[in-house]
CSV table of C-alpha atoms in Angstrom, one decimal:
chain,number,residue,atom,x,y,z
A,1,UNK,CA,16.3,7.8,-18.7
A,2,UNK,CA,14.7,6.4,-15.7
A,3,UNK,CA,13.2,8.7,-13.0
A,4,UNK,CA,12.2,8.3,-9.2
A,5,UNK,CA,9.6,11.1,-8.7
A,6,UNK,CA,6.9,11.9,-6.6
A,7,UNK,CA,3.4,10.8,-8.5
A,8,UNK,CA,0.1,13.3,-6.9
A,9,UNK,CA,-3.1,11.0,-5.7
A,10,UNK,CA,-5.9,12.2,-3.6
A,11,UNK,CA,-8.6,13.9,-3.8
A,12,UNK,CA,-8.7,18.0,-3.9
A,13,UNK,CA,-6.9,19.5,-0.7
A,14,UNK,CA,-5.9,16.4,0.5
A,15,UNK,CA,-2.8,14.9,-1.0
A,16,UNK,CA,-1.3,11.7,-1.1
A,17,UNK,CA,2.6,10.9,-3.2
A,18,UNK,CA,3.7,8.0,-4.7
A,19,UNK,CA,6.8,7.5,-5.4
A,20,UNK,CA,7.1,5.7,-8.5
A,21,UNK,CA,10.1,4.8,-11.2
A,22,UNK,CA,8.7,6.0,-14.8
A,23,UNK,CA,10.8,7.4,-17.9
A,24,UNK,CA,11.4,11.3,-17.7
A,25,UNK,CA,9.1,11.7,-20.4
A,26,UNK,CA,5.9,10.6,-19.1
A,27,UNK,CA,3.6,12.5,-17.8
A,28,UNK,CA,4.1,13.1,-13.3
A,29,UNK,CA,0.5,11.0,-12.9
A,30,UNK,CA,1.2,9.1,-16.2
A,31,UNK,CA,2.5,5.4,-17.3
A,32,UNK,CA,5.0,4.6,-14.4
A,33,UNK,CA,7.3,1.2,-14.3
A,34,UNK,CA,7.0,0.4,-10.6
A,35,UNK,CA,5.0,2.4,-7.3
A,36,UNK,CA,7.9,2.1,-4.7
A,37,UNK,CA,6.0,3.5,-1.7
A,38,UNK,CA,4.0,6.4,-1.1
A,39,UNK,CA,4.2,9.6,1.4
A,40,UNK,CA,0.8,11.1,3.0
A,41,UNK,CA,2.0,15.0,4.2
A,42,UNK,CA,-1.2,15.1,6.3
A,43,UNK,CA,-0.7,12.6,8.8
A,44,UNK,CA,3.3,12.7,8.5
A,45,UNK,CA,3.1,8.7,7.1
A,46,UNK,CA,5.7,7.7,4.7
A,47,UNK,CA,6.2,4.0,3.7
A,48,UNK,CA,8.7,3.3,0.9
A,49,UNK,CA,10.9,0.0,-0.4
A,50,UNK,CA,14.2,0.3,0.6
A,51,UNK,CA,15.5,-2.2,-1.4
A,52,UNK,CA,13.3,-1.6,-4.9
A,53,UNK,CA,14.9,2.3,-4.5
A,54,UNK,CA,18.4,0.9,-4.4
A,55,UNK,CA,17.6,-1.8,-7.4
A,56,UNK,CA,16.6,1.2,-9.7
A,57,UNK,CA,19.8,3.5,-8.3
A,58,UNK,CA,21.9,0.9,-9.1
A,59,UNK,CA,20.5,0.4,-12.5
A,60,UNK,CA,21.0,3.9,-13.4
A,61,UNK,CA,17.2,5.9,-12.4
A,62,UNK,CA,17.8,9.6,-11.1
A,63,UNK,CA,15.9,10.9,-8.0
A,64,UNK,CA,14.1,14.5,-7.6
A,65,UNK,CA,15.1,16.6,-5.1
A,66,UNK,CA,11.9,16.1,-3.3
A,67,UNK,CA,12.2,12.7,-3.9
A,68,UNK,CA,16.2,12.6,-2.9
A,69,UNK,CA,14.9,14.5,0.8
A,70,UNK,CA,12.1,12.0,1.1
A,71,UNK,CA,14.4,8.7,0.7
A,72,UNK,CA,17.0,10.6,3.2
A,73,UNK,CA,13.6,10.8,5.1
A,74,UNK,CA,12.9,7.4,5.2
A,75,UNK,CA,16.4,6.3,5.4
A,76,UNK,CA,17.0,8.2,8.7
A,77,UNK,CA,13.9,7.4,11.0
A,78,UNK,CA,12.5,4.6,8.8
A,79,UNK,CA,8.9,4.1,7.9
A,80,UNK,CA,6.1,5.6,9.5
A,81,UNK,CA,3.1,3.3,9.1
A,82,UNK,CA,0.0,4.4,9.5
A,83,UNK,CA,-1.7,3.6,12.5
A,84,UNK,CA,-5.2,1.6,12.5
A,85,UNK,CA,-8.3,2.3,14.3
A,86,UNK,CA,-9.6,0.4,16.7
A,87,UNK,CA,-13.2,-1.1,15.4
A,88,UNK,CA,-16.0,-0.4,17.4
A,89,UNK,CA,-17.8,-2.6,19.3
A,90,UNK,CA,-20.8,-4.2,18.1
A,91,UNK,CA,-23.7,-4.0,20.4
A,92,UNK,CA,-26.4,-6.6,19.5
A,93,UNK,CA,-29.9,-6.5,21.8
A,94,UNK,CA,-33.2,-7.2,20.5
A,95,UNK,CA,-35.2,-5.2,19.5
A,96,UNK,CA,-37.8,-5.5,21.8
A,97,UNK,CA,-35.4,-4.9,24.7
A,98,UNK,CA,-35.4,-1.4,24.4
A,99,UNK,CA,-38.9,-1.1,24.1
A,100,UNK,CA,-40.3,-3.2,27.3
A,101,UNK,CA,-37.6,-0.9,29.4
A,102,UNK,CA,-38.5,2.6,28.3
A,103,UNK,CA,-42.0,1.2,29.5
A,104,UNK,CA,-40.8,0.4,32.4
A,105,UNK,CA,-39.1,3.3,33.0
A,106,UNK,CA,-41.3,6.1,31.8
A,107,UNK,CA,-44.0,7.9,34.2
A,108,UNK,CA,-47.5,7.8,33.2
A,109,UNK,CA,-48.7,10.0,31.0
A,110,UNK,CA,-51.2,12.5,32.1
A,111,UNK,CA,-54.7,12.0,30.0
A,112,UNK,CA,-56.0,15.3,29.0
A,113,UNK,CA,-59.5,17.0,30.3
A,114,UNK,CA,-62.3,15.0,29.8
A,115,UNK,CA,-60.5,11.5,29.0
A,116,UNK,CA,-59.8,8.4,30.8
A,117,UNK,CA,-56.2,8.0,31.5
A,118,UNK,CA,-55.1,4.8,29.3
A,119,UNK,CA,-54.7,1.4,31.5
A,120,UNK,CA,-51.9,-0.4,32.3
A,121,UNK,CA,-51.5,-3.6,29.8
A,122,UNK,CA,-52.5,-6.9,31.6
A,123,UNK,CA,-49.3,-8.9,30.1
A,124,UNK,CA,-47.4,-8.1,33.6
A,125,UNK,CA,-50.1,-10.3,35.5
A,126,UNK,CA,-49.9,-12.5,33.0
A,127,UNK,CA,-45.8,-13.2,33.6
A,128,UNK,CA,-45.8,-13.6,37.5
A,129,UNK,CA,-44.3,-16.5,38.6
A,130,UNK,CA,-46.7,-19.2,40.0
A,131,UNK,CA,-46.3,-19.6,43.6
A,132,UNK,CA,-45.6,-23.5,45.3
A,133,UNK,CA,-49.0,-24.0,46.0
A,134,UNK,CA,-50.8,-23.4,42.8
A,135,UNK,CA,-48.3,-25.6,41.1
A,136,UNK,CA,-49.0,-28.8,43.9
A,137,UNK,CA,-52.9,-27.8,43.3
A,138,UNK,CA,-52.8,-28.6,39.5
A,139,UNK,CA,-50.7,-32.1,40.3
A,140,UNK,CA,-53.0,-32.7,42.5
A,141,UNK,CA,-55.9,-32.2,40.0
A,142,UNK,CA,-53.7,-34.1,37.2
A,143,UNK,CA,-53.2,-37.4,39.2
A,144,UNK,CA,-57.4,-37.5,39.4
């Protein structure tokens, strides 16, 4: 004789059902002929096929009581899907971004008795833009 029946998943403490047509003889998490949805009591989710339960109640399979109040369940306010989180956005800066602005931003450090407080690194000078005149003066010395 066929059997709908709830079929325990999960992990320990957390629970998830399937609901699943298998002979009355096998084992509740055994051999099973079809999963036919599956109810998650945590979160209040429960997504079964209408129309696979009917095929096997019209064949002949028996439901559970649990399974019976589930169907009623599902029957009533419909399935419950689980909703998806959103993904998070991926951020993607260089590396070196960070860097450069926390040297920016951070005060000098003060040098301990005795020492020299550490210089500031040349590369700033080094990226000023060039000014009007110093680009006309090298034209000026490429056209000689």
């Amino acid at each position: 004789m066929l059997m709908l029946r709830l079929s325990r998943a999960g992990s320990k403490k957390r629970p998830v059902y399937h609901l699943v047509a298998a002979d009355r003889r096998a084992r509740r998490d055994g051999r099973f002929i079809e999963n036919l949805g599956y109810y998650w009591p945590a979160r209040d989710i429960l997504v079964l096929k209408q129309d696979r339960i009917d095929h096997w109640l019209s064949v002949g399979a028996q439901m559970t009581d649990t399974a019976r109040a589930l169907v009623r369940k599902a029957r009533r306010e419909g399935n419950t899907e689980p909703v998806a989180k959103p993904r998070p956005q991926v951020v993607t800066a260089t590396p070196e971004a960070p860097k450069a602005e926390a040297k920016k931003d951070a005060p000098k450090a003060a040098a301990p008795k005795g020492e020299k407080a550490p210089e500031a690194p040349v590369a700033a000078a080094a990226e000023a833009p060039k000014t009007e005149t110093a680009s006309t003066e090298t034209k000026a010395a490429d056209a000689q």
